[in-house]
Tab-separated table of C-alpha atoms in Angstrom:
chain	number	residue	atom	x	y	z
Q	69	UNK	CA	126.390	1.155	60.480
Q	70	UNK	CA	127.563	4.350	58.799
Q	71	UNK	CA	131.138	4.997	57.667
Q	72	UNK	CA	132.325	8.530	56.997
Q	73	UNK	CA	135.254	8.566	54.602
Q	74	UNK	CA	133.944	5.298	53.142
Q	75	UNK	CA	135.705	5.796	49.792
Q	76	UNK	CA	139.094	6.351	51.409
Q	77	UNK	CA	141.849	3.810	51.951
Q	78	UNK	CA	140.822	2.695	55.436
Q	79	UNK	CA	137.126	3.325	54.844
Q	80	UNK	CA	137.136	0.698	52.109
Q	81	UNK	CA	138.726	-1.921	54.361
Q	82	UNK	CA	136.269	-1.118	57.154
Q	83	UNK	CA	133.315	-1.414	54.761
Q	84	UNK	CA	134.469	-4.843	53.589
Q	85	UNK	CA	135.107	-6.109	57.119
Q	86	UNK	CA	131.718	-5.120	58.456
Q	87	UNK	CA	129.816	-6.118	55.322
Q	88	UNK	CA	131.413	-9.578	55.416
Q	89	UNK	CA	130.379	-9.814	59.084
Q	90	UNK	CA	126.735	-9.258	58.161
Q	91	UNK	CA	126.290	-5.562	58.929
Q	92	UNK	CA	124.196	-3.274	56.770
Q	93	UNK	CA	126.784	-0.700	55.753
Q	94	UNK	CA	126.080	2.833	54.528
Q	95	UNK	CA	128.812	5.211	53.420
Q	96	UNK	CA	129.532	8.933	53.255
Q	97	UNK	CA	132.471	10.457	51.377
Q	98	UNK	CA	133.348	13.464	49.239
Q	99	UNK	CA	134.483	11.278	46.333
Q	100	UNK	CA	132.153	10.262	43.491
Q	101	UNK	CA	130.267	6.958	43.766
Q	102	UNK	CA	132.552	5.144	41.346
Q	103	UNK	CA	135.411	5.578	43.849
Q	104	UNK	CA	133.436	3.934	46.671
Q	105	UNK	CA	133.458	0.210	47.583
Q	106	UNK	CA	129.903	-0.150	46.291
Q	107	UNK	CA	129.857	-3.944	46.614
Q	108	UNK	CA	130.106	-3.528	50.380
Q	109	UNK	CA	127.670	-0.618	50.746
Q	110	UNK	CA	123.885	-0.630	50.991
Q	111	UNK	CA	123.815	3.098	50.239
Q	112	UNK	CA	126.318	5.827	49.423
Q	113	UNK	CA	126.001	9.552	50.039
Q	114	UNK	CA	128.424	11.997	48.427
Q	115	UNK	CA	129.148	14.728	50.961
Q	116	UNK	CA	132.205	16.813	51.880
Q	117	UNK	CA	132.193	17.006	55.680
Q	118	UNK	CA	131.440	19.165	57.542
Q	119	UNK	CA	128.058	19.408	55.801
Q	120	UNK	CA	124.679	20.222	57.351
Q	121	UNK	CA	123.033	17.630	55.113
Q	122	UNK	CA	124.661	14.907	57.225
Q	123	UNK	CA	121.600	15.293	59.475
Q	124	UNK	CA	119.464	13.913	56.674
Q	125	UNK	CA	121.799	10.972	56.061
Q	126	UNK	CA	121.737	10.025	59.744
Q	127	UNK	CA	117.960	10.413	59.919
Q	128	UNK	CA	117.610	8.164	56.858
Q	129	UNK	CA	120.064	5.434	57.857
Q	130	UNK	CA	119.557	5.477	61.669
Q	131	UNK	CA	122.925	3.824	62.358
Q	132	UNK	CA	123.637	1.781	65.458
Q	133	UNK	CA	127.359	2.389	64.866
Q	134	UNK	CA	129.282	5.178	63.135
Q	135	UNK	CA	132.974	4.803	62.332
Q	136	UNK	CA	134.476	8.183	61.552
Q	137	UNK	CA	137.205	7.621	58.953
Q	138	UNK	CA	136.788	11.004	57.254
Q	139	UNK	CA	139.437	13.704	57.368
Q	140	UNK	CA	142.899	14.447	56.087
Q	141	UNK	CA	145.786	12.134	56.897
Q	142	UNK	CA	148.878	14.150	55.999
Q	143	UNK	CA	151.318	15.752	58.403
Q	144	UNK	CA	153.004	17.908	55.693
Q	145	UNK	CA	149.656	19.202	54.384
Q	146	UNK	CA	148.597	20.121	57.911
Q	147	UNK	CA	151.616	22.449	58.147
Q	148	UNK	CA	150.907	23.967	54.734
Q	149	UNK	CA	147.156	24.410	55.230
Q	150	UNK	CA	146.172	24.098	58.902
Q	151	UNK	CA	142.763	25.713	58.315
Q	152	UNK	CA	141.604	22.998	55.934
Q	153	UNK	CA	143.052	20.308	58.190
Q	154	UNK	CA	141.210	21.773	61.185
Q	155	UNK	CA	137.883	21.899	59.361
Q	156	UNK	CA	138.225	18.396	57.931
Q	157	UNK	CA	139.248	17.010	61.305
Q	158	UNK	CA	138.078	18.926	64.380
Q	159	UNK	CA	135.062	20.731	62.898
Q	160	UNK	CA	133.824	17.681	60.971
Q	161	UNK	CA	134.141	15.509	64.073
Q	162	UNK	CA	132.209	17.980	66.222
Q	163	UNK	CA	129.403	18.322	63.702
Q	164	UNK	CA	129.161	14.564	63.206
Q	165	UNK	CA	128.941	13.973	66.946
Q	166	UNK	CA	126.386	16.742	67.323
Q	167	UNK	CA	124.240	15.291	64.532
Q	168	UNK	CA	124.225	11.978	66.360
Q	169	UNK	CA	123.395	13.709	69.660
Q	170	UNK	CA	120.307	15.264	68.136
Q	171	UNK	CA	119.132	12.473	65.834
Q	172	UNK	CA	120.593	9.101	66.910
Q	173	UNK	CA	122.019	9.512	70.436
Q	174	UNK	CA	122.180	5.740	71.040
Q	175	UNK	CA	124.568	5.285	68.098
Q	176	UNK	CA	128.041	4.071	69.030
Q	177	UNK	CA	130.829	6.292	67.662
Q	178	UNK	CA	134.427	5.294	66.897
Q	179	UNK	CA	136.935	7.957	65.894
Q	180	UNK	CA	139.967	7.017	63.841
Q	181	UNK	CA	142.604	8.980	65.715
Q	182	UNK	CA	146.369	8.759	65.339
Q	183	UNK	CA	149.577	8.022	67.187
Q	184	UNK	CA	150.516	11.562	66.107
Q	185	UNK	CA	148.909	12.737	69.352
Q	186	UNK	CA	151.900	11.233	71.212
Q	187	UNK	CA	154.470	13.232	69.248
Q	188	UNK	CA	157.915	11.735	69.839
Q	189	UNK	CA	157.374	9.687	73.011
Q	190	UNK	CA	160.135	9.522	75.609
Q	191	UNK	CA	159.393	5.874	76.461
Q	192	UNK	CA	158.557	2.885	74.308
Q	193	UNK	CA	156.294	1.080	73.989
Q	194	UNK	CA	153.932	4.005	74.492
Q	195	UNK	CA	150.688	3.341	76.347
Q	196	UNK	CA	147.392	5.192	76.320
Q	197	UNK	CA	148.372	6.736	79.656
Q	198	UNK	CA	151.248	8.699	78.110
Q	199	UNK	CA	150.463	12.446	77.944
Q	200	UNK	CA	149.646	13.829	74.512
Q	201	UNK	CA	152.437	15.914	72.981
Q	202	UNK	CA	151.720	16.475	69.266
Q	203	UNK	CA	154.371	17.792	66.890
Q	204	UNK	CA	152.114	18.916	64.033
Q	205	UNK	CA	148.763	20.591	63.361
Q	206	UNK	CA	147.539	17.166	62.252
Q	207	UNK	CA	148.439	15.682	65.642
Q	208	UNK	CA	146.862	18.570	67.550
Q	209	UNK	CA	143.650	18.303	65.548
Q	210	UNK	CA	143.392	14.564	66.184
Q	211	UNK	CA	143.883	15.272	69.875
Q	212	UNK	CA	141.086	17.835	69.722
Q	213	UNK	CA	138.848	15.212	68.124
Q	214	UNK	CA	139.587	12.840	70.981
Q	215	UNK	CA	138.603	15.546	73.456
Q	216	UNK	CA	135.334	16.010	71.572
Q	217	UNK	CA	134.635	12.291	71.904
Q	218	UNK	CA	135.266	12.550	75.630
Q	219	UNK	CA	133.031	15.644	75.851
Q	220	UNK	CA	130.049	13.993	74.172
Q	221	UNK	CA	130.497	10.864	76.299
Q	222	UNK	CA	130.707	12.675	79.638
Q	223	UNK	CA	128.292	15.535	79.019
Q	224	UNK	CA	125.660	13.808	76.880
Q	225	UNK	CA	126.149	10.158	77.804
Q	226	UNK	CA	126.970	9.090	74.254
Q	227	UNK	CA	128.996	5.941	73.646
Q	228	UNK	CA	132.232	7.056	72.010
Q	229	UNK	CA	135.802	5.867	71.738
Q	230	UNK	CA	139.002	6.902	69.956
Q	231	UNK	CA	141.227	4.347	68.204
Q	232	UNK	CA	144.793	5.650	67.993
Q	233	UNK	CA	146.124	4.129	64.795
Q	234	UNK	CA	149.855	3.887	64.356
Q	235	UNK	CA	151.274	3.248	60.853
Q	236	UNK	CA	148.491	1.885	58.670
Q	237	UNK	CA	149.451	0.274	55.378
Q	238	UNK	CA	148.122	-2.189	52.837
Q	239	UNK	CA	147.220	-2.716	49.230
Q	240	UNK	CA	145.477	0.369	47.873
Q	241	UNK	CA	147.468	2.957	49.854
Q	242	UNK	CA	148.978	5.421	47.384
Q	243	UNK	CA	150.931	7.607	49.790
Q	244	UNK	CA	153.290	7.420	52.775
Q	245	UNK	CA	156.379	5.249	53.299
Q	246	UNK	CA	155.728	2.074	51.309
Q	247	UNK	CA	154.274	3.907	48.310
Q	248	UNK	CA	157.151	6.393	48.345
Q	249	UNK	CA	159.762	3.630	48.418
Q	250	UNK	CA	158.152	1.613	45.626
Q	251	UNK	CA	157.480	4.650	43.434
Q	252	UNK	CA	161.014	5.992	43.605
Q	253	UNK	CA	162.617	2.596	43.097
Q	254	UNK	CA	160.452	1.619	40.107
Q	255	UNK	CA	160.601	5.003	38.401
Q	256	UNK	CA	164.288	5.832	38.862
Q	257	UNK	CA	165.992	2.514	39.496
Q	258	UNK	CA	167.523	4.013	42.637
Q	259	UNK	CA	166.273	4.914	46.066
Q	260	UNK	CA	166.953	8.080	48.062
Q	261	UNK	CA	164.676	8.737	51.009
Q	262	UNK	CA	164.175	11.325	53.723
Q	263	UNK	CA	165.666	10.770	57.158
Q	264	UNK	CA	168.494	8.536	58.312
Q	265	UNK	CA	166.947	5.079	57.916
Q	266	UNK	CA	166.865	3.929	61.517
Q	267	UNK	CA	163.569	5.671	62.264
Q	268	UNK	CA	161.032	3.112	63.423
Q	269	UNK	CA	157.303	2.775	62.971
Q	270	UNK	CA	154.690	0.367	64.296
Q	271	UNK	CA	152.950	-0.923	61.174
Q	272	UNK	CA	149.553	-2.584	61.126
Q	273	UNK	CA	147.882	-3.888	57.980
Q	274	UNK	CA	144.555	-2.232	57.115
Q	275	UNK	CA	142.697	-5.546	57.269
Q	276	UNK	CA	143.897	-6.006	60.854
Q	277	UNK	CA	142.840	-2.435	61.625
Q	278	UNK	CA	139.343	-3.160	60.307
Q	279	UNK	CA	139.104	-6.311	62.442
Q	280	UNK	CA	140.344	-4.357	65.443
Q	281	UNK	CA	137.656	-1.737	64.935
Q	282	UNK	CA	134.978	-4.424	64.867
Q	283	UNK	CA	136.303	-5.827	68.141
Q	284	UNK	CA	136.296	-2.343	69.671
Q	285	UNK	CA	132.717	-1.764	68.482
Q	286	UNK	CA	131.526	-4.990	70.054
Q	287	UNK	CA	133.635	-5.358	73.203
Q	288	UNK	CA	135.162	-2.045	74.317
Q	289	UNK	CA	133.751	0.170	77.017
Q	290	UNK	CA	132.709	3.134	74.890
Q	291	UNK	CA	133.085	5.809	77.548
Q	292	UNK	CA	135.085	8.446	75.681
Q	293	UNK	CA	138.433	6.742	76.209
Q	294	UNK	CA	141.223	5.716	73.840
Q	295	UNK	CA	142.773	2.488	72.587
Q	296	UNK	CA	146.048	2.007	70.742
Q	297	UNK	CA	145.598	-0.018	67.569
Q	298	UNK	CA	148.927	-1.301	66.240
Q	299	UNK	CA	151.084	-4.419	66.023
Q	300	UNK	CA	153.161	-3.662	69.103
Q	301	UNK	CA	156.378	-4.115	67.072
Q	302	UNK	CA	158.725	-1.349	65.918
Q	303	UNK	CA	160.369	-1.767	62.521
Q	304	UNK	CA	163.104	0.331	60.923
Q	305	UNK	CA	162.270	2.179	57.724
Q	306	UNK	CA	165.631	1.113	56.284
Q	307	UNK	CA	164.794	-2.560	56.788
Q	308	UNK	CA	161.396	-2.146	55.151
Q	309	UNK	CA	163.008	-0.410	52.180
Q	310	UNK	CA	165.380	-3.367	51.740
Q	311	UNK	CA	162.466	-5.854	51.926
Q	312	UNK	CA	160.525	-3.938	49.288
Q	313	UNK	CA	163.516	-3.720	46.974
Q	314	UNK	CA	163.998	-7.447	47.331
Q	315	UNK	CA	160.338	-8.130	46.500
Q	316	UNK	CA	160.512	-5.746	43.528
Q	317	UNK	CA	163.734	-7.441	42.376
Q	318	UNK	CA	165.625	-4.130	42.281
Q	319	UNK	CA	169.284	-4.445	43.239
Q	320	UNK	CA	170.127	-1.067	44.748
Q	321	UNK	CA	171.139	0.133	48.197
Q	322	UNK	CA	168.754	2.590	49.883
Q	323	UNK	CA	170.228	6.015	50.570
Q	324	UNK	CA	168.967	8.569	53.093
Q	325	UNK	CA	169.409	12.339	52.990
Q	326	UNK	CA	169.757	12.750	56.761
Q	327	UNK	CA	166.933	15.305	56.931
Q	328	UNK	CA	164.085	14.396	59.280
Q	329	UNK	CA	160.900	16.242	58.229
Q	330	UNK	CA	159.288	18.380	60.908
Q	331	UNK	CA	156.378	16.806	62.673
Q	332	UNK	CA	157.733	13.268	62.406
Q	333	UNK	CA	158.875	11.238	65.438
Q	334	UNK	CA	162.086	9.262	65.574
Q	335	UNK	CA	160.689	6.028	66.948
Q	336	UNK	CA	157.230	4.553	67.455
Q	337	UNK	CA	156.064	1.396	69.188
Q	338	UNK	CA	152.673	0.935	70.789
Q	339	UNK	CA	151.734	-0.801	73.981
Q	340	UNK	CA	148.717	-2.777	72.750
Q	341	UNK	CA	147.956	-4.684	75.955
Q	342	UNK	CA	144.626	-2.855	76.318
Q	343	UNK	CA	143.234	-3.981	72.956
Q	344	UNK	CA	144.814	-7.425	73.315
Q	345	UNK	CA	142.700	-7.771	76.441
Q	346	UNK	CA	139.592	-7.544	74.253
Q	347	UNK	CA	140.742	-10.457	72.098
Q	348	UNK	CA	142.480	-8.577	69.291
Q	349	UNK	CA	145.578	-10.107	67.732
Q	350	UNK	CA	147.352	-8.974	64.533
Q	351	UNK	CA	147.204	-11.662	61.850
Q	352	UNK	CA	149.370	-10.281	59.030
Q	353	UNK	CA	153.079	-10.092	59.735
Q	354	UNK	CA	154.906	-7.080	58.358
Q	355	UNK	CA	157.049	-9.230	56.068
Q	356	UNK	CA	153.926	-10.875	54.636
Q	357	UNK	CA	152.236	-7.494	54.293
Q	358	UNK	CA	155.249	-5.970	52.526
Q	359	UNK	CA	155.256	-8.879	50.077
Q	360	UNK	CA	151.573	-8.344	49.308
Q	361	UNK	CA	152.044	-4.601	48.940
Q	362	UNK	CA	154.946	-5.009	46.511
Q	363	UNK	CA	152.922	-7.419	44.370
Q	364	UNK	CA	149.979	-5.022	44.321
Q	365	UNK	CA	152.254	-2.079	43.461
Q	366	UNK	CA	153.781	-3.919	40.523
Q	367	UNK	CA	150.295	-4.415	39.106
Q	368	UNK	CA	149.502	-0.736	39.551
Q	369	UNK	CA	152.814	0.295	37.971
Q	370	UNK	CA	152.210	-1.856	34.891
Q	371	UNK	CA	148.718	-0.423	34.440
Q	372	UNK	CA	149.927	3.189	34.679
């Protein structure tokens, strides 16, 4: 298999999951080799996608499966620099699919998409049948990538699928909600966050995401469709902040500024019945995952 974005947060978890399951794993990423999970990789190719030299990597590795983890994962940055987000997402996805079409058309392709395509859904839990309604350039570009997967499946007969990830987290993630909470609390001794605190997200640990992707690769009907990949449980950001503070042994009360950033939904909860039907089941509870994240963060904080 080939993983694009192999040196990223999720790419590393995917590499470990598939390597431990006996796959030969090759990786592509823009980061230098020392940033890659080399123990889990049979080869590593430093490329910033889109890049025409990806043809050579695919010709060399001849993957039976490609998991496309590459691309930006920031709603705020997509507002600030939509051109770069578009190239790293939509253009890179098209060129990767087209390389496979020409060189390894039998290769299965899984796109890491996002719940951002739903926007702020009117009904929860939200199923794959809900119309897309993105709120940000990031969400629109992920939706475009899904359409590209459908195009290459229907026009060229390639086996593709899009996995709509909700709120991924886990040890190693140095951005987004959990990192923000821990960083502010450890550095300032207080905690003031964006929003109002009752916003909800559907969190899924990265190790469960990697297992889910393996199940999709082996059992899903790769016909250009989509699958939600989440826990199916909505959790309030305020509650998670309190759990983290407890684990960090910091006795403060979280405060919220009442300002909801543009592009962010109020509430998220996925209907995961489709992926459950393939045998997927989340293994790491959010409370257990928060505990592990806090322990990991404390180690990182001491080192820095």
